[in-house]
N, CA and C of each residue as an Amber inpcrd file, in Angstrom:
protein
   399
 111.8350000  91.8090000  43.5760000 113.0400000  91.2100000  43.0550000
 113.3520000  91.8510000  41.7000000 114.5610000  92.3200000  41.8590000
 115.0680000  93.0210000  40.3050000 115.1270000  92.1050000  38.8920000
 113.8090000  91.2490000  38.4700000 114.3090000  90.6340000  37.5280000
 113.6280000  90.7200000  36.3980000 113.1340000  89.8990000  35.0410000
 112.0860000  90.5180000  34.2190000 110.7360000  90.4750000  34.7190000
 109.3260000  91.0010000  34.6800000 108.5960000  89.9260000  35.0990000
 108.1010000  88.8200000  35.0840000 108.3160000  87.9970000  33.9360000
 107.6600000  86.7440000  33.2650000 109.0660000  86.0460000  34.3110000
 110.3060000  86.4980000  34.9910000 111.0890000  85.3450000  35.4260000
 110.7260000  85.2890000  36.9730000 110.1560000  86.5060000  36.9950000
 109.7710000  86.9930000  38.4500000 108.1340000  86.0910000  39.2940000
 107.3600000  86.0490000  38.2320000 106.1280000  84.8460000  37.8920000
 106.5080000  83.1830000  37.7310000 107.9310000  83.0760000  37.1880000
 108.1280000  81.7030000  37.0780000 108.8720000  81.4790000  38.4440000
 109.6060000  82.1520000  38.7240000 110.0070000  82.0690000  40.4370000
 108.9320000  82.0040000  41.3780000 107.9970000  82.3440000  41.1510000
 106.8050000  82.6830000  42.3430000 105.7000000  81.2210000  42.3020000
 106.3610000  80.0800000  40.6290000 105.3450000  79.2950000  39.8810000
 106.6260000  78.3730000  40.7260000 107.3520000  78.3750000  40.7420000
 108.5980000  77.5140000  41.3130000 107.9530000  77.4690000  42.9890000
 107.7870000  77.8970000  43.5780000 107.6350000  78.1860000  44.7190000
 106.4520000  77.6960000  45.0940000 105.4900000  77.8930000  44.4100000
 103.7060000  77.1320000  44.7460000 103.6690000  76.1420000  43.9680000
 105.0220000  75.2740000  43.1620000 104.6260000  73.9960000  43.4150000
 103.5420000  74.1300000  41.8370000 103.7380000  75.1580000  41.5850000
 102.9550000  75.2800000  39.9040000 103.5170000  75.0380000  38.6470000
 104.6320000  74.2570000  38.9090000 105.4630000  73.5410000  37.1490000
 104.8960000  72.2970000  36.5200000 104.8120000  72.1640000  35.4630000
 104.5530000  71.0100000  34.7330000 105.7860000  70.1430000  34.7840000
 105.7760000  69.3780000  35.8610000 106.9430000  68.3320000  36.1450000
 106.4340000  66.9800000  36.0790000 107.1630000  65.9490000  35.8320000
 106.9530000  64.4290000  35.7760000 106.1500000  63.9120000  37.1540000
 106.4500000  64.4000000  37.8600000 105.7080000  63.5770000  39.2050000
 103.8930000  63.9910000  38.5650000 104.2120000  65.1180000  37.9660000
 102.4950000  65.6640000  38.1990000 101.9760000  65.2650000  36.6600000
 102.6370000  64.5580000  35.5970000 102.4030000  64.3940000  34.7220000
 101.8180000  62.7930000  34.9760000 102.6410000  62.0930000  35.9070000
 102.3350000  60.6390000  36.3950000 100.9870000  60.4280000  36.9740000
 100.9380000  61.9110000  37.8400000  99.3980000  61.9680000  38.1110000
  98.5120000  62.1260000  37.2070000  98.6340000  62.5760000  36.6530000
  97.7700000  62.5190000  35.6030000  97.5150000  61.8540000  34.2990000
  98.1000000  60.7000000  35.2130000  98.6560000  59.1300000  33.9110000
  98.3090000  59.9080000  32.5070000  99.2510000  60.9650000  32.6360000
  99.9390000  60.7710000  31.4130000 101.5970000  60.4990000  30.5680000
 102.2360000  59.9310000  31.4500000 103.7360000  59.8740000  31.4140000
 103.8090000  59.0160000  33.0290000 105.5300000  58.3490000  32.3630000
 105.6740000  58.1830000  33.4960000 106.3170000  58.6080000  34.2620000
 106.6240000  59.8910000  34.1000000 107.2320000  60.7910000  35.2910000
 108.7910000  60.6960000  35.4830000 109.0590000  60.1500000  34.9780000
 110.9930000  60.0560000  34.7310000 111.4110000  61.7190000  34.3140000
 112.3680000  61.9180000  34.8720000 113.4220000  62.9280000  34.8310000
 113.8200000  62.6530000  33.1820000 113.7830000  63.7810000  31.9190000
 114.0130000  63.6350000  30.4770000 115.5120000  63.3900000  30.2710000
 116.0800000  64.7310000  31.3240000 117.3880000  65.2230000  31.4890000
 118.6960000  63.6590000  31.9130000 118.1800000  63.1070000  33.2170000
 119.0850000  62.3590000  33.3670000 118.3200000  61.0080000  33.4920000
 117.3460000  60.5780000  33.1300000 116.7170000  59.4180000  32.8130000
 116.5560000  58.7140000  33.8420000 116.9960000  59.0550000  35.3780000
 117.4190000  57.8410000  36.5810000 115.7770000  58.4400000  37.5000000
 115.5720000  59.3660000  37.8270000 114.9260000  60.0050000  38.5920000
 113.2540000  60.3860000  38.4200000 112.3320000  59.7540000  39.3960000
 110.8820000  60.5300000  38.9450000 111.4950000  62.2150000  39.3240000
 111.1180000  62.5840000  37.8120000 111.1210000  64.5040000  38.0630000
 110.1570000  65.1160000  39.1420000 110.7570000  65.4710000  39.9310000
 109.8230000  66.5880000  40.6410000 110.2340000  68.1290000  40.4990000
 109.6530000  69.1140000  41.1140000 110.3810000  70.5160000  40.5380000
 111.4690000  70.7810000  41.5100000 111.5030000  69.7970000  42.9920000
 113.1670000  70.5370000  43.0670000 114.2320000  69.6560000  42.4030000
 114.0170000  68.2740000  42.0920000 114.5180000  67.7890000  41.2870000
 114.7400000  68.1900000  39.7680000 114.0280000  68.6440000  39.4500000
 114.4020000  69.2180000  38.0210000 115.2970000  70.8190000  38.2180000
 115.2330000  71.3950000  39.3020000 115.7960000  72.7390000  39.8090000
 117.2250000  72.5400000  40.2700000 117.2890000  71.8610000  41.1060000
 118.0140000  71.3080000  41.9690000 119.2050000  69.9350000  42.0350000
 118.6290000  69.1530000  42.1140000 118.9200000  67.9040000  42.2000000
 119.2540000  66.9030000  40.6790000 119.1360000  67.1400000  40.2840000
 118.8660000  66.4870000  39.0290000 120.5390000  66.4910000  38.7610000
 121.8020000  65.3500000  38.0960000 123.1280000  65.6060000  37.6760000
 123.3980000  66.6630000  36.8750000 122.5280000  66.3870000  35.6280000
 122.5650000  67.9360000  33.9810000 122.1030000  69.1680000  34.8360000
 121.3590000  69.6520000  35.4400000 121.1510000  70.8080000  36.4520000
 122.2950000  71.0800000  37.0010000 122.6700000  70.3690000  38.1690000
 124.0870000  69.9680000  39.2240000 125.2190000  70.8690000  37.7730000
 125.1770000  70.5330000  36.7160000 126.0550000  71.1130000  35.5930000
 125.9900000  72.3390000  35.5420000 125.1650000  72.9330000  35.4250000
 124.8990000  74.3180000  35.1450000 125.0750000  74.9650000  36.6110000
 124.9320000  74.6670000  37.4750000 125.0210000  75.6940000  39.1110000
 126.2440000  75.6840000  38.9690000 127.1740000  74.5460000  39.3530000
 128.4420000  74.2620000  39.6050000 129.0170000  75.2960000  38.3680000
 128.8280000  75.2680000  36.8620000 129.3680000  76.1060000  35.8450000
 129.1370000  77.8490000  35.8910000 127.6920000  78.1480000  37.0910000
 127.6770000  79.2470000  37.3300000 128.2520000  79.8700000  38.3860000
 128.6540000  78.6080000  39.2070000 129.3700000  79.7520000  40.6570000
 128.4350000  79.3840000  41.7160000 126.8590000  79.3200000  41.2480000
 125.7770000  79.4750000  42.2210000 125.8580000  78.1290000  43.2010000
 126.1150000  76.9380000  42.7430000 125.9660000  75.7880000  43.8140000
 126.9660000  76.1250000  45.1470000 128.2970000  76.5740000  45.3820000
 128.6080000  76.9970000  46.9080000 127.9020000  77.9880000  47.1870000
 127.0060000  78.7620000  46.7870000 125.9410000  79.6400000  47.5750000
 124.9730000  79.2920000  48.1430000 124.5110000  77.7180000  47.3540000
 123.2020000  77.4130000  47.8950000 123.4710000  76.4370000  49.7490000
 122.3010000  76.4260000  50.3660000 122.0930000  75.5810000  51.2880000
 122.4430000  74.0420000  50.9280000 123.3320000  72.9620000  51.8150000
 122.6530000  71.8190000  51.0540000 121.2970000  71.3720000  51.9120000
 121.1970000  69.9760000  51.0490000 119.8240000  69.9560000  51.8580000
 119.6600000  68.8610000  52.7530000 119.1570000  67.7060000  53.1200000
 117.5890000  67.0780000  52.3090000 116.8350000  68.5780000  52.2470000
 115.6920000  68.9310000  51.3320000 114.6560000  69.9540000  51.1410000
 113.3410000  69.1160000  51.3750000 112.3520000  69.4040000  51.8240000
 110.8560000  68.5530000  51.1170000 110.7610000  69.0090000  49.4940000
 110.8340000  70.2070000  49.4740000 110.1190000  71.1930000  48.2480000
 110.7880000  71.7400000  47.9440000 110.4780000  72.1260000  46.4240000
 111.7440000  73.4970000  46.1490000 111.2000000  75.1010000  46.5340000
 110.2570000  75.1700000  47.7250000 109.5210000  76.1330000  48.0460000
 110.7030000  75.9800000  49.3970000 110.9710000  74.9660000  49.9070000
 111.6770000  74.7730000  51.4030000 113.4050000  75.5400000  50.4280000
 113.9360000  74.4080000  49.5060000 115.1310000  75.0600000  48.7640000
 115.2630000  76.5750000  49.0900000 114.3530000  76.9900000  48.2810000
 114.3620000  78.5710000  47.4860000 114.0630000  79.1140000  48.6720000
 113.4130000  79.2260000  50.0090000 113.5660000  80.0850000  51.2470000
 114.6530000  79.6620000  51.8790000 115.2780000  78.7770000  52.0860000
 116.9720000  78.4380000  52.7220000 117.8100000  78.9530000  51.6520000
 117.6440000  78.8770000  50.5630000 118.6240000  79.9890000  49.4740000
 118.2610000  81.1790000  49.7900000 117.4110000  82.0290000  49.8510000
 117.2510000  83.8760000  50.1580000 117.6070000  83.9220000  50.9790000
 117.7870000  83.0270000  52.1710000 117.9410000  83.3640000  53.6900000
 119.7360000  84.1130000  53.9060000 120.2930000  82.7640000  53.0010000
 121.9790000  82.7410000  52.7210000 122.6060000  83.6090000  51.6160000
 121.7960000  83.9770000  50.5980000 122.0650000  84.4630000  49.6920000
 122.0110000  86.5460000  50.0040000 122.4210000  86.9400000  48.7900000
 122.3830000  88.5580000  48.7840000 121.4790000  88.5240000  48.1440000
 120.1030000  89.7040000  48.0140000 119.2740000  89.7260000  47.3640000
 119.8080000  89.8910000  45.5860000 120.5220000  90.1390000  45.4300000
 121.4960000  90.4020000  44.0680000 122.0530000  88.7290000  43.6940000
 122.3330000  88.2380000  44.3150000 122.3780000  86.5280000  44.1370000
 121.2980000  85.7500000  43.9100000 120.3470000  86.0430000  44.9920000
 119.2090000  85.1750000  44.8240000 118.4210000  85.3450000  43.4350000
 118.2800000  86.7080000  43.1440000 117.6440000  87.4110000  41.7520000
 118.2650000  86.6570000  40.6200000 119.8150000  86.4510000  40.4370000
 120.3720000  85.8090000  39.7880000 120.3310000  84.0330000  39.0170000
 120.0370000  83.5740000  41.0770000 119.5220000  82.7400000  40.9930000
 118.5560000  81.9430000  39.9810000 117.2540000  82.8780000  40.6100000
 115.7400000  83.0600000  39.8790000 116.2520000  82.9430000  38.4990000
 117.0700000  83.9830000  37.7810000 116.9080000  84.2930000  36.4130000
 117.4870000  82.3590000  35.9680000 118.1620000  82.0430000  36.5450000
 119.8280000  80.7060000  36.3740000 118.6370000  79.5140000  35.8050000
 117.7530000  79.4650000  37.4550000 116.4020000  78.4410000  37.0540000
 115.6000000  79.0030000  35.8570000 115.1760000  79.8070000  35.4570000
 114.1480000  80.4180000  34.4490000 115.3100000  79.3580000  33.1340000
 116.5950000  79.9350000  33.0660000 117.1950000  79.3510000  31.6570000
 117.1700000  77.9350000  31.6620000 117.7360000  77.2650000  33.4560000
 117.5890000  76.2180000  33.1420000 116.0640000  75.2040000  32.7640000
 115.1160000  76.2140000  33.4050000 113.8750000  75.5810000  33.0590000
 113.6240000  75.5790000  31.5110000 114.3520000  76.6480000  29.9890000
 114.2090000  76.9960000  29.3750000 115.3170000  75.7240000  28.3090000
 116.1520000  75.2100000  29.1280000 117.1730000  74.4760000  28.5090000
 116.0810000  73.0750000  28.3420000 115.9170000  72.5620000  29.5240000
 114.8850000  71.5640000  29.9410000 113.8460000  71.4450000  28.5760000
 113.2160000  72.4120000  28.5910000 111.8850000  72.5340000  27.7530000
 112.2990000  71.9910000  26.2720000 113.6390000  72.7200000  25.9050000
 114.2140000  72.7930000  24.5500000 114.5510000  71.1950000  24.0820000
 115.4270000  70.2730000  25.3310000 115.4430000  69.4320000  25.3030000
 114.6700000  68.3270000  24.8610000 113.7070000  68.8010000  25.8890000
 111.9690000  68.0620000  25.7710000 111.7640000  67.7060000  24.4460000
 111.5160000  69.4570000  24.3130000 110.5920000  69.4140000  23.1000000
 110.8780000  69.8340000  21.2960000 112.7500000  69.3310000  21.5020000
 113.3460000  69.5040000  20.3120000 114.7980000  68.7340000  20.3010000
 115.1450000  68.2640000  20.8390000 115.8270000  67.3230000  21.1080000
 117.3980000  68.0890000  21.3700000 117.3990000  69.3630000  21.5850000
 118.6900000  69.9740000  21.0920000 119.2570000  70.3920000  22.7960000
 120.4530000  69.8270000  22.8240000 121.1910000  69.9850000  24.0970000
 121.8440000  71.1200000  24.2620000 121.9120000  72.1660000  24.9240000
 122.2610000  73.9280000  25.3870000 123.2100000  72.9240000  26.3720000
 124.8330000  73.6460000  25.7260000 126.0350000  73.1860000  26.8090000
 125.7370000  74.1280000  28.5730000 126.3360000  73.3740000  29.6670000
 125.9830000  74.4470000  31.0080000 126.7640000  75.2180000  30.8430000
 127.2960000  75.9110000  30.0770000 128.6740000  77.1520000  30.0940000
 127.6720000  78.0060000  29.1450000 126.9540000  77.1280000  28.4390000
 125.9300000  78.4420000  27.3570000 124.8010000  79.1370000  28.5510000
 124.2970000  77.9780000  29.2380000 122.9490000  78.5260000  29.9950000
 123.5790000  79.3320000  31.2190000 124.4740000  78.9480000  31.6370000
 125.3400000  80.1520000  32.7990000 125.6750000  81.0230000  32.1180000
 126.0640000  81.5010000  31.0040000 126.3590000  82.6360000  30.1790000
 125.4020000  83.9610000  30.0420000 124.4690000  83.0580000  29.0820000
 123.1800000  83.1380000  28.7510000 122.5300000  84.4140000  30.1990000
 122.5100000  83.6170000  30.8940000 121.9220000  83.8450000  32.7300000
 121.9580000  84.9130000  32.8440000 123.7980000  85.1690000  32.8950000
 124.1270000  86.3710000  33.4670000 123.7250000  87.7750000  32.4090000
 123.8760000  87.0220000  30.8240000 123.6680000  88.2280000  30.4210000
 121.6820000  89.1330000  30.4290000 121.0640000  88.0280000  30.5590000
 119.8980000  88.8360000  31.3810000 119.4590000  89.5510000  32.0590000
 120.5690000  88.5340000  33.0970000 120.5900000  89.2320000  34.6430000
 121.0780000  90.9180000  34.4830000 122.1870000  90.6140000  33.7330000
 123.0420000  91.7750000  33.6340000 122.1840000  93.2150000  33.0720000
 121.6070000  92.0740000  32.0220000 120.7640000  93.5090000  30.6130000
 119.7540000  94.2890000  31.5800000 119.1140000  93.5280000  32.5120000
 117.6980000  93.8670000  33.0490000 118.5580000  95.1290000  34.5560000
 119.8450000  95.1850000  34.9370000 119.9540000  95.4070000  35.7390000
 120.3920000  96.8690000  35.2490000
């Protein structure tokens, strides 16, 4: 996949189910696993990818949500192979990079309280996408 490698590793960490998300933080009674972003939802990673409303912001602001499959999904491992299937490999890559920012917006949120508008992180996206290409 044409992307950096550290986004190319977090796509592959997306996929095995290897994110530090609320469901897995609950397991490990340490939190209770609520979604930070929209407060309604235990976070899981296709929920925090996917599903989540503030996410739903950023696809819809990038173009990418009529590309994707809808779902029910189990996983965002089930998501992300019904997205490559439909997608151009040049989309899906895009994709990858879209989640990396939004996982990057998420974090910022978390862990600084500062809200990235979805017109910055779709911006943002492409110009990665773009630089690396």
């Amino acid at each position: 996949m044409p992307v950096l490698p550290k986004i190319r590793i977090f796509g592959w960490r997306l996929g095995q189910g290897a994110v530090p998300v609320g469901d897995k933080v609950k397991a490990a009674g340490l939190g209770e696993g609520t979604c930070k972003l929209c407060e309604k939802h235990i976070e899981t990673i296709l929920h925090a990818m996917r599903v989540c409303s503030k996410v739903q912001e950023v696809l819809i602001t990038s173009g990418m949500d009529s590309l994707m499959p809808q779902g029910p999904f189990r996983d965002c491992f089930e998501w992300l192979e019904a997205s490559h299937s439909v997608m151009s490999s040049e989309q899906f890559a895009f994709l990858i990079v879209l989640l990396w920012n939004i996982w990057n917006r998420r974090n910022r949120w978390i862990h600084t309280g500062q809200h990235i508008p979805a017109r910055l992180v779709a911006e943002y996206a492409q110009l990665v996408h773009g630089d690396y290409q």
